[in-house]
JSON list of C-alpha atoms in Angstrom, two decimals:
[
{"chain": "A", "resi": 1, "resn": "UNK", "atom": "CA", "xyz": [105.87, -191.77, 48.85]},
{"chain": "A", "resi": 2, "resn": "UNK", "atom": "CA", "xyz": [107.64, -188.40, 48.82]},
{"chain": "A", "resi": 3, "resn": "UNK", "atom": "CA", "xyz": [109.80, -186.78, 51.43]},
{"chain": "A", "resi": 4, "resn": "UNK", "atom": "CA", "xyz": [108.33, -185.63, 54.72]},
{"chain": "A", "resi": 5, "resn": "UNK", "atom": "CA", "xyz": [107.34, -181.99, 55.04]},
{"chain": "A", "resi": 6, "resn": "UNK", "atom": "CA", "xyz": [110.33, -179.86, 56.08]},
{"chain": "A", "resi": 7, "resn": "UNK", "atom": "CA", "xyz": [109.78, -176.76, 58.20]},
{"chain": "A", "resi": 8, "resn": "UNK", "atom": "CA", "xyz": [111.31, -173.69, 56.54]},
{"chain": "A", "resi": 9, "resn": "UNK", "atom": "CA", "xyz": [111.86, -170.02, 57.28]},
{"chain": "A", "resi": 10, "resn": "UNK", "atom": "CA", "xyz": [110.23, -167.14, 55.41]},
{"chain": "A", "resi": 11, "resn": "UNK", "atom": "CA", "xyz": [112.63, -167.53, 52.46]},
{"chain": "A", "resi": 12, "resn": "UNK", "atom": "CA", "xyz": [112.25, -171.28, 52.10]},
{"chain": "A", "resi": 13, "resn": "UNK", "atom": "CA", "xyz": [115.45, -172.42, 53.85]},
{"chain": "A", "resi": 14, "resn": "UNK", "atom": "CA", "xyz": [114.97, -175.35, 56.27]},
{"chain": "A", "resi": 15, "resn": "UNK", "atom": "CA", "xyz": [115.05, -174.24, 59.89]},
{"chain": "A", "resi": 16, "resn": "UNK", "atom": "CA", "xyz": [117.15, -177.24, 60.92]},
{"chain": "A", "resi": 17, "resn": "UNK", "atom": "CA", "xyz": [119.87, -179.33, 59.32]},
{"chain": "A", "resi": 18, "resn": "UNK", "atom": "CA", "xyz": [119.21, -183.05, 58.99]},
{"chain": "A", "resi": 19, "resn": "UNK", "atom": "CA", "xyz": [122.88, -183.87, 59.56]},
{"chain": "A", "resi": 20, "resn": "UNK", "atom": "CA", "xyz": [123.96, -185.15, 63.00]},
{"chain": "A", "resi": 21, "resn": "UNK", "atom": "CA", "xyz": [124.50, -182.47, 65.65]},
{"chain": "A", "resi": 22, "resn": "UNK", "atom": "CA", "xyz": [127.46, -184.28, 67.20]},
{"chain": "A", "resi": 23, "resn": "UNK", "atom": "CA", "xyz": [130.23, -185.25, 66.92]},
{"chain": "A", "resi": 24, "resn": "UNK", "atom": "CA", "xyz": [131.59, -182.56, 64.56]},
{"chain": "A", "resi": 25, "resn": "UNK", "atom": "CA", "xyz": [131.03, -183.67, 60.97]},
{"chain": "A", "resi": 26, "resn": "UNK", "atom": "CA", "xyz": [134.74, -184.13, 60.08]},
{"chain": "A", "resi": 27, "resn": "UNK", "atom": "CA", "xyz": [135.11, -186.41, 63.11]},
{"chain": "A", "resi": 28, "resn": "UNK", "atom": "CA", "xyz": [131.90, -188.27, 62.25]},
{"chain": "A", "resi": 29, "resn": "UNK", "atom": "CA", "xyz": [132.96, -188.82, 58.63]},
{"chain": "A", "resi": 30, "resn": "UNK", "atom": "CA", "xyz": [136.53, -189.79, 59.55]},
{"chain": "A", "resi": 31, "resn": "UNK", "atom": "CA", "xyz": [135.39, -192.35, 62.13]},
{"chain": "A", "resi": 32, "resn": "UNK", "atom": "CA", "xyz": [132.81, -193.79, 59.74]},
{"chain": "A", "resi": 33, "resn": "UNK", "atom": "CA", "xyz": [135.35, -194.15, 56.93]},
{"chain": "A", "resi": 34, "resn": "UNK", "atom": "CA", "xyz": [138.07, -195.63, 59.16]},
{"chain": "A", "resi": 35, "resn": "UNK", "atom": "CA", "xyz": [135.71, -198.20, 60.66]},
{"chain": "A", "resi": 36, "resn": "UNK", "atom": "CA", "xyz": [134.39, -199.19, 57.23]},
{"chain": "A", "resi": 37, "resn": "UNK", "atom": "CA", "xyz": [137.90, -199.46, 55.79]},
{"chain": "A", "resi": 38, "resn": "UNK", "atom": "CA", "xyz": [139.04, -201.60, 58.72]},
{"chain": "A", "resi": 39, "resn": "UNK", "atom": "CA", "xyz": [136.08, -203.97, 58.46]},
{"chain": "A", "resi": 40, "resn": "UNK", "atom": "CA", "xyz": [135.85, -204.39, 54.71]},
{"chain": "A", "resi": 41, "resn": "UNK", "atom": "CA", "xyz": [139.59, -204.08, 54.11]},
{"chain": "A", "resi": 42, "resn": "UNK", "atom": "CA", "xyz": [140.06, -207.01, 56.50]},
{"chain": "A", "resi": 43, "resn": "UNK", "atom": "CA", "xyz": [137.40, -208.97, 54.63]},
{"chain": "A", "resi": 44, "resn": "UNK", "atom": "CA", "xyz": [139.21, -208.27, 51.36]},
{"chain": "A", "resi": 45, "resn": "UNK", "atom": "CA", "xyz": [142.45, -209.57, 52.86]},
{"chain": "A", "resi": 46, "resn": "UNK", "atom": "CA", "xyz": [141.07, -212.77, 54.35]},
{"chain": "A", "resi": 47, "resn": "UNK", "atom": "CA", "xyz": [138.74, -213.70, 51.48]},
{"chain": "A", "resi": 48, "resn": "UNK", "atom": "CA", "xyz": [140.72, -212.47, 48.46]},
{"chain": "A", "resi": 49, "resn": "UNK", "atom": "CA", "xyz": [144.35, -211.51, 49.13]},
{"chain": "A", "resi": 50, "resn": "UNK", "atom": "CA", "xyz": [145.57, -214.16, 51.56]},
{"chain": "A", "resi": 51, "resn": "UNK", "atom": "CA", "xyz": [146.99, -217.33, 49.99]},
{"chain": "A", "resi": 52, "resn": "UNK", "atom": "CA", "xyz": [146.30, -216.04, 46.48]},
{"chain": "A", "resi": 53, "resn": "UNK", "atom": "CA", "xyz": [149.26, -217.18, 44.39]},
{"chain": "A", "resi": 54, "resn": "UNK", "atom": "CA", "xyz": [148.08, -215.55, 41.17]},
{"chain": "A", "resi": 55, "resn": "UNK", "atom": "CA", "xyz": [147.58, -212.29, 43.01]},
{"chain": "A", "resi": 56, "resn": "UNK", "atom": "CA", "xyz": [151.04, -212.56, 44.55]},
{"chain": "A", "resi": 57, "resn": "UNK", "atom": "CA", "xyz": [152.54, -213.01, 41.09]},
{"chain": "A", "resi": 58, "resn": "UNK", "atom": "CA", "xyz": [150.79, -209.86, 39.87]},
{"chain": "A", "resi": 59, "resn": "UNK", "atom": "CA", "xyz": [152.03, -207.92, 42.91]},
{"chain": "A", "resi": 60, "resn": "UNK", "atom": "CA", "xyz": [155.56, -209.02, 41.98]},
{"chain": "A", "resi": 61, "resn": "UNK", "atom": "CA", "xyz": [155.04, -207.50, 38.53]},
{"chain": "A", "resi": 62, "resn": "UNK", "atom": "CA", "xyz": [153.96, -204.24, 40.15]},
{"chain": "A", "resi": 63, "resn": "UNK", "atom": "CA", "xyz": [157.10, -204.33, 42.27]},
{"chain": "A", "resi": 64, "resn": "UNK", "atom": "CA", "xyz": [159.32, -204.99, 39.26]},
{"chain": "A", "resi": 65, "resn": "UNK", "atom": "CA", "xyz": [158.11, -201.82, 37.54]},
{"chain": "A", "resi": 66, "resn": "UNK", "atom": "CA", "xyz": [157.65, -199.68, 40.68]},
{"chain": "A", "resi": 67, "resn": "UNK", "atom": "CA", "xyz": [153.92, -199.46, 40.00]},
{"chain": "A", "resi": 68, "resn": "UNK", "atom": "CA", "xyz": [152.99, -199.69, 43.65]},
{"chain": "A", "resi": 69, "resn": "UNK", "atom": "CA", "xyz": [153.44, -195.93, 43.83]},
{"chain": "A", "resi": 70, "resn": "UNK", "atom": "CA", "xyz": [150.75, -195.52, 41.16]},
{"chain": "A", "resi": 71, "resn": "UNK", "atom": "CA", "xyz": [148.38, -197.58, 43.32]},
{"chain": "A", "resi": 72, "resn": "UNK", "atom": "CA", "xyz": [149.12, -195.47, 46.38]},
{"chain": "A", "resi": 73, "resn": "UNK", "atom": "CA", "xyz": [148.71, -192.33, 44.27]},
{"chain": "A", "resi": 74, "resn": "UNK", "atom": "CA", "xyz": [145.20, -193.45, 43.33]},
{"chain": "A", "resi": 75, "resn": "UNK", "atom": "CA", "xyz": [144.39, -193.86, 47.02]},
{"chain": "A", "resi": 76, "resn": "UNK", "atom": "CA", "xyz": [145.69, -190.34, 47.72]},
{"chain": "A", "resi": 77, "resn": "UNK", "atom": "CA", "xyz": [143.31, -189.03, 45.04]},
{"chain": "A", "resi": 78, "resn": "UNK", "atom": "CA", "xyz": [140.40, -190.77, 46.71]},
{"chain": "A", "resi": 79, "resn": "UNK", "atom": "CA", "xyz": [141.30, -189.51, 50.18]},
{"chain": "A", "resi": 80, "resn": "UNK", "atom": "CA", "xyz": [141.40, -185.92, 48.91]},
{"chain": "A", "resi": 81, "resn": "UNK", "atom": "CA", "xyz": [138.02, -186.44, 47.27]},
{"chain": "A", "resi": 82, "resn": "UNK", "atom": "CA", "xyz": [136.63, -187.66, 50.59]},
{"chain": "A", "resi": 83, "resn": "UNK", "atom": "CA", "xyz": [138.08, -184.64, 52.40]},
{"chain": "A", "resi": 84, "resn": "UNK", "atom": "CA", "xyz": [136.40, -182.32, 49.90]},
{"chain": "A", "resi": 85, "resn": "UNK", "atom": "CA", "xyz": [133.17, -184.20, 50.60]},
{"chain": "A", "resi": 86, "resn": "UNK", "atom": "CA", "xyz": [133.65, -183.51, 54.30]},
{"chain": "A", "resi": 87, "resn": "UNK", "atom": "CA", "xyz": [134.10, -179.82, 53.51]},
{"chain": "A", "resi": 88, "resn": "UNK", "atom": "CA", "xyz": [130.83, -179.88, 51.60]},
{"chain": "A", "resi": 89, "resn": "UNK", "atom": "CA", "xyz": [129.10, -181.61, 54.50]},
{"chain": "A", "resi": 90, "resn": "UNK", "atom": "CA", "xyz": [130.24, -178.92, 56.93]},
{"chain": "A", "resi": 91, "resn": "UNK", "atom": "CA", "xyz": [128.99, -176.17, 54.60]},
{"chain": "A", "resi": 92, "resn": "UNK", "atom": "CA", "xyz": [125.70, -178.03, 54.00]},
{"chain": "A", "resi": 93, "resn": "UNK", "atom": "CA", "xyz": [125.09, -178.39, 57.73]},
{"chain": "A", "resi": 94, "resn": "UNK", "atom": "CA", "xyz": [125.75, -174.69, 58.37]},
{"chain": "A", "resi": 95, "resn": "UNK", "atom": "CA", "xyz": [123.44, -173.70, 55.51]},
{"chain": "A", "resi": 96, "resn": "UNK", "atom": "CA", "xyz": [120.78, -176.22, 56.64]},
{"chain": "A", "resi": 97, "resn": "UNK", "atom": "CA", "xyz": [120.28, -177.36, 53.05]},
{"chain": "A", "resi": 98, "resn": "UNK", "atom": "CA", "xyz": [118.86, -180.86, 52.59]},
{"chain": "A", "resi": 99, "resn": "UNK", "atom": "CA", "xyz": [119.44, -183.25, 49.69]},
{"chain": "A", "resi": 100, "resn": "UNK", "atom": "CA", "xyz": [118.75, -183.43, 46.80]},
{"chain": "A", "resi": 101, "resn": "UNK", "atom": "CA", "xyz": [119.47, -179.66, 46.68]},
{"chain": "A", "resi": 102, "resn": "UNK", "atom": "CA", "xyz": [123.05, -178.98, 45.63]},
{"chain": "A", "resi": 103, "resn": "UNK", "atom": "CA", "xyz": [122.82, -175.20, 45.14]},
{"chain": "A", "resi": 104, "resn": "UNK", "atom": "CA", "xyz": [120.68, -172.35, 46.44]},
{"chain": "A", "resi": 105, "resn": "UNK", "atom": "CA", "xyz": [119.55, -169.69, 43.98]},
{"chain": "A", "resi": 106, "resn": "UNK", "atom": "CA", "xyz": [118.30, -166.17, 44.58]},
{"chain": "A", "resi": 107, "resn": "UNK", "atom": "CA", "xyz": [116.16, -164.07, 42.27]},
{"chain": "A", "resi": 108, "resn": "UNK", "atom": "CA", "xyz": [118.12, -160.88, 41.58]},
{"chain": "A", "resi": 109, "resn": "UNK", "atom": "CA", "xyz": [116.80, -157.35, 41.15]},
{"chain": "A", "resi": 110, "resn": "UNK", "atom": "CA", "xyz": [114.87, -154.91, 43.31]},
{"chain": "A", "resi": 111, "resn": "UNK", "atom": "CA", "xyz": [111.72, -157.02, 43.44]},
{"chain": "A", "resi": 112, "resn": "UNK", "atom": "CA", "xyz": [113.61, -160.30, 43.51]},
{"chain": "A", "resi": 113, "resn": "UNK", "atom": "CA", "xyz": [115.21, -159.46, 46.84]},
{"chain": "A", "resi": 114, "resn": "UNK", "atom": "CA", "xyz": [111.77, -159.79, 48.44]},
{"chain": "A", "resi": 115, "resn": "UNK", "atom": "CA", "xyz": [111.29, -163.33, 47.20]},
{"chain": "A", "resi": 116, "resn": "UNK", "atom": "CA", "xyz": [112.40, -166.59, 48.78]},
{"chain": "A", "resi": 117, "resn": "UNK", "atom": "CA", "xyz": [115.39, -168.63, 47.68]},
{"chain": "A", "resi": 118, "resn": "UNK", "atom": "CA", "xyz": [114.94, -171.06, 44.79]},
{"chain": "A", "resi": 119, "resn": "UNK", "atom": "CA", "xyz": [115.26, -174.74, 45.75]},
{"chain": "A", "resi": 120, "resn": "UNK", "atom": "CA", "xyz": [114.22, -178.00, 44.12]},
{"chain": "A", "resi": 121, "resn": "UNK", "atom": "CA", "xyz": [110.62, -179.17, 44.14]},
{"chain": "A", "resi": 122, "resn": "UNK", "atom": "CA", "xyz": [110.36, -182.12, 46.51]},
{"chain": "A", "resi": 123, "resn": "UNK", "atom": "CA", "xyz": [106.75, -183.20, 46.09]},
{"chain": "A", "resi": 124, "resn": "UNK", "atom": "CA", "xyz": [104.89, -185.27, 43.52]},
{"chain": "A", "resi": 125, "resn": "UNK", "atom": "CA", "xyz": [106.23, -186.37, 40.16]},
{"chain": "A", "resi": 126, "resn": "UNK", "atom": "CA", "xyz": [108.53, -183.33, 39.97]},
{"chain": "A", "resi": 127, "resn": "UNK", "atom": "CA", "xyz": [110.09, -184.30, 43.29]},
{"chain": "A", "resi": 128, "resn": "UNK", "atom": "CA", "xyz": [110.57, -187.86, 42.05]},
{"chain": "A", "resi": 129, "resn": "UNK", "atom": "CA", "xyz": [112.21, -186.51, 38.91]},
{"chain": "A", "resi": 130, "resn": "UNK", "atom": "CA", "xyz": [114.58, -184.28, 40.89]},
{"chain": "A", "resi": 131, "resn": "UNK", "atom": "CA", "xyz": [115.62, -187.12, 43.18]},
{"chain": "A", "resi": 132, "resn": "UNK", "atom": "CA", "xyz": [116.05, -189.56, 40.28]},
{"chain": "A", "resi": 133, "resn": "UNK", "atom": "CA", "xyz": [118.24, -187.00, 38.54]},
{"chain": "A", "resi": 134, "resn": "UNK", "atom": "CA", "xyz": [120.34, -186.53, 41.69]},
{"chain": "A", "resi": 135, "resn": "UNK", "atom": "CA", "xyz": [120.71, -190.30, 42.10]},
{"chain": "A", "resi": 136, "resn": "UNK", "atom": "CA", "xyz": [122.11, -190.53, 38.57]},
{"chain": "A", "resi": 137, "resn": "UNK", "atom": "CA", "xyz": [124.53, -187.69, 39.26]},
{"chain": "A", "resi": 138, "resn": "UNK", "atom": "CA", "xyz": [125.67, -189.40, 42.48]},
{"chain": "A", "resi": 139, "resn": "UNK", "atom": "CA", "xyz": [126.60, -192.40, 40.35]},
{"chain": "A", "resi": 140, "resn": "UNK", "atom": "CA", "xyz": [128.29, -190.27, 37.67]},
{"chain": "A", "resi": 141, "resn": "UNK", "atom": "CA", "xyz": [130.32, -188.36, 40.26]},
{"chain": "A", "resi": 142, "resn": "UNK", "atom": "CA", "xyz": [131.63, -191.59, 41.75]},
{"chain": "A", "resi": 143, "resn": "UNK", "atom": "CA", "xyz": [132.28, -193.25, 38.38]},
{"chain": "A", "resi": 144, "resn": "UNK", "atom": "CA", "xyz": [135.77, -191.88, 37.47]},
{"chain": "A", "resi": 145, "resn": "UNK", "atom": "CA", "xyz": [137.50, -192.87, 40.71]},
{"chain": "A", "resi": 146, "resn": "UNK", "atom": "CA", "xyz": [135.53, -196.13, 40.83]},
{"chain": "A", "resi": 147, "resn": "UNK", "atom": "CA", "xyz": [136.61, -197.09, 37.31]},
{"chain": "A", "resi": 148, "resn": "UNK", "atom": "CA", "xyz": [140.22, -196.25, 38.22]},
{"chain": "A", "resi": 149, "resn": "UNK", "atom": "CA", "xyz": [140.12, -198.50, 41.29]},
{"chain": "A", "resi": 150, "resn": "UNK", "atom": "CA", "xyz": [138.38, -201.26, 39.31]},
{"chain": "A", "resi": 151, "resn": "UNK", "atom": "CA", "xyz": [141.15, -201.17, 36.69]},
{"chain": "A", "resi": 152, "resn": "UNK", "atom": "CA", "xyz": [143.95, -201.18, 39.27]},
{"chain": "A", "resi": 153, "resn": "UNK", "atom": "CA", "xyz": [142.37, -203.82, 41.47]},
{"chain": "A", "resi": 154, "resn": "UNK", "atom": "CA", "xyz": [141.31, -205.85, 38.43]},
{"chain": "A", "resi": 155, "resn": "UNK", "atom": "CA", "xyz": [144.88, -206.24, 37.23]},
{"chain": "A", "resi": 156, "resn": "UNK", "atom": "CA", "xyz": [145.86, -208.09, 40.40]},
{"chain": "A", "resi": 157, "resn": "UNK", "atom": "CA", "xyz": [142.53, -209.67, 41.36]},
{"chain": "A", "resi": 158, "resn": "UNK", "atom": "CA", "xyz": [140.35, -209.72, 38.21]},
{"chain": "A", "resi": 159, "resn": "UNK", "atom": "CA", "xyz": [137.60, -212.13, 39.31]},
{"chain": "A", "resi": 160, "resn": "UNK", "atom": "CA", "xyz": [137.10, -210.53, 42.72]},
{"chain": "A", "resi": 161, "resn": "UNK", "atom": "CA", "xyz": [137.12, -207.04, 41.21]},
{"chain": "A", "resi": 162, "resn": "UNK", "atom": "CA", "xyz": [134.46, -208.06, 38.69]},
{"chain": "A", "resi": 163, "resn": "UNK", "atom": "CA", "xyz": [132.23, -209.38, 41.47]},
{"chain": "A", "resi": 164, "resn": "UNK", "atom": "CA", "xyz": [132.72, -206.25, 43.57]},
{"chain": "A", "resi": 165, "resn": "UNK", "atom": "CA", "xyz": [132.07, -203.79, 40.73]},
{"chain": "A", "resi": 166, "resn": "UNK", "atom": "CA", "xyz": [128.99, -205.75, 39.66]},
{"chain": "A", "resi": 167, "resn": "UNK", "atom": "CA", "xyz": [127.61, -205.67, 43.20]},
{"chain": "A", "resi": 168, "resn": "UNK", "atom": "CA", "xyz": [128.40, -201.97, 43.41]},
{"chain": "A", "resi": 169, "resn": "UNK", "atom": "CA", "xyz": [126.46, -201.25, 40.21]},
{"chain": "A", "resi": 170, "resn": "UNK", "atom": "CA", "xyz": [123.42, -203.28, 41.25]},
{"chain": "A", "resi": 171, "resn": "UNK", "atom": "CA", "xyz": [123.34, -201.73, 44.72]},
{"chain": "A", "resi": 172, "resn": "UNK", "atom": "CA", "xyz": [123.67, -198.22, 43.32]},
{"chain": "A", "resi": 173, "resn": "UNK", "atom": "CA", "xyz": [120.66, -199.00, 41.12]},
{"chain": "A", "resi": 174, "resn": "UNK", "atom": "CA", "xyz": [118.75, -200.09, 44.22]},
{"chain": "A", "resi": 175, "resn": "UNK", "atom": "CA", "xyz": [119.83, -196.85, 45.90]},
{"chain": "A", "resi": 176, "resn": "UNK", "atom": "CA", "xyz": [118.62, -194.83, 42.90]},
{"chain": "A", "resi": 177, "resn": "UNK", "atom": "CA", "xyz": [115.19, -196.45, 43.07]},
{"chain": "A", "resi": 178, "resn": "UNK", "atom": "CA", "xyz": [114.99, -195.70, 46.78]},
{"chain": "A", "resi": 179, "resn": "UNK", "atom": "CA", "xyz": [116.17, -192.12, 46.27]},
{"chain": "A", "resi": 180, "resn": "UNK", "atom": "CA", "xyz": [113.50, -191.58, 43.63]},
{"chain": "A", "resi": 181, "resn": "UNK", "atom": "CA", "xyz": [110.87, -192.39, 46.26]},
{"chain": "A", "resi": 182, "resn": "UNK", "atom": "CA", "xyz": [112.41, -190.29, 49.05]},
{"chain": "A", "resi": 183, "resn": "UNK", "atom": "CA", "xyz": [115.73, -188.76, 50.07]},
{"chain": "A", "resi": 184, "resn": "UNK", "atom": "CA", "xyz": [116.05, -191.19, 52.99]},
{"chain": "A", "resi": 185, "resn": "UNK", "atom": "CA", "xyz": [115.30, -194.10, 50.66]},
{"chain": "A", "resi": 186, "resn": "UNK", "atom": "CA", "xyz": [118.77, -193.88, 49.16]},
{"chain": "A", "resi": 187, "resn": "UNK", "atom": "CA", "xyz": [120.60, -195.06, 52.25]},
{"chain": "A", "resi": 188, "resn": "UNK", "atom": "CA", "xyz": [120.20, -198.85, 52.13]},
{"chain": "A", "resi": 189, "resn": "UNK", "atom": "CA", "xyz": [121.61, -199.41, 48.66]},
{"chain": "A", "resi": 190, "resn": "UNK", "atom": "CA", "xyz": [124.10, -196.56, 49.02]},
{"chain": "A", "resi": 191, "resn": "UNK", "atom": "CA", "xyz": [125.69, -197.86, 52.21]},
{"chain": "A", "resi": 192, "resn": "UNK", "atom": "CA", "xyz": [125.78, -201.43, 50.90]},
{"chain": "A", "resi": 193, "resn": "UNK", "atom": "CA", "xyz": [127.42, -200.28, 47.67]},
{"chain": "A", "resi": 194, "resn": "UNK", "atom": "CA", "xyz": [129.96, -198.42, 49.78]},
{"chain": "A", "resi": 195, "resn": "UNK", "atom": "CA", "xyz": [130.95, -201.70, 51.40]},
{"chain": "A", "resi": 196, "resn": "UNK", "atom": "CA", "xyz": [131.89, -203.14, 48.00]},
{"chain": "A", "resi": 197, "resn": "UNK", "atom": "CA", "xyz": [133.99, -200.05, 47.26]},
{"chain": "A", "resi": 198, "resn": "UNK", "atom": "CA", "xyz": [135.81, -200.29, 50.57]},
{"chain": "A", "resi": 199, "resn": "UNK", "atom": "CA", "xyz": [136.75, -203.87, 49.69]},
{"chain": "A", "resi": 200, "resn": "UNK", "atom": "CA", "xyz": [137.96, -202.72, 46.26]},
{"chain": "A", "resi": 201, "resn": "UNK", "atom": "CA", "xyz": [139.89, -199.92, 47.96]},
{"chain": "A", "resi": 202, "resn": "UNK", "atom": "CA", "xyz": [141.48, -202.53, 50.19]},
{"chain": "A", "resi": 203, "resn": "UNK", "atom": "CA", "xyz": [142.64, -204.57, 47.20]},
{"chain": "A", "resi": 204, "resn": "UNK", "atom": "CA", "xyz": [144.28, -201.52, 45.64]},
{"chain": "A", "resi": 205, "resn": "UNK", "atom": "CA", "xyz": [145.91, -200.29, 48.85]},
{"chain": "A", "resi": 206, "resn": "UNK", "atom": "CA", "xyz": [147.25, -203.71, 49.80]},
{"chain": "A", "resi": 207, "resn": "UNK", "atom": "CA", "xyz": [148.56, -204.32, 46.27]},
{"chain": "A", "resi": 208, "resn": "UNK", "atom": "CA", "xyz": [150.38, -201.00, 46.31]},
{"chain": "A", "resi": 209, "resn": "UNK", "atom": "CA", "xyz": [151.90, -201.39, 49.77]},
{"chain": "A", "resi": 210, "resn": "UNK", "atom": "CA", "xyz": [152.91, -205.01, 49.26]},
{"chain": "A", "resi": 211, "resn": "UNK", "atom": "CA", "xyz": [154.61, -204.25, 45.95]},
{"chain": "A", "resi": 212, "resn": "UNK", "atom": "CA", "xyz": [156.57, -201.35, 47.47]},
{"chain": "A", "resi": 213, "resn": "UNK", "atom": "CA", "xyz": [157.72, -203.54, 50.35]},
{"chain": "A", "resi": 214, "resn": "UNK", "atom": "CA", "xyz": [158.91, -206.39, 48.13]}
]
């Protein structure tokens, strides 16, 4: 099943954004991220970090070489990436552009100015192709910071990090299959995969802070 029909203006731009009207998007994103970090960071602490002697020994190694600052630096990188995502969300809402579209093109020239904007095909096999392509790019865009956090978290908590990254990969595949069917179909696997990343984030943040405080 493809996406539902979206009402557009004379140039093909949707007449309404599909992002929430309130609260303001930066507030919405910030609250969502903070709640998720609190929930899944706490889970990471109670199920992985607490009473983990091998992990404590690795944290001591980080402290010995002042590597906790590297761990915190990785978290700063991720926070800035999230803030840039918020900026994109604000611009997307104002432009009323729906996913999977990432750009809006205009045909140039005297005659081109009379034509509509150029957006992705959303129907049929071409729509499925466009959404499948966007699902892959979602994964690729998240991969560098995810690999970094997997490496940092894996040094201190290797088994737990392996489980989390494996779950993340499987759930992103589920999300990609859902996205191929419809834009809304991406949410289940995407949100669940985010939970695994928030736990991995928690391992990295706690390792960095604990090593600095030792």
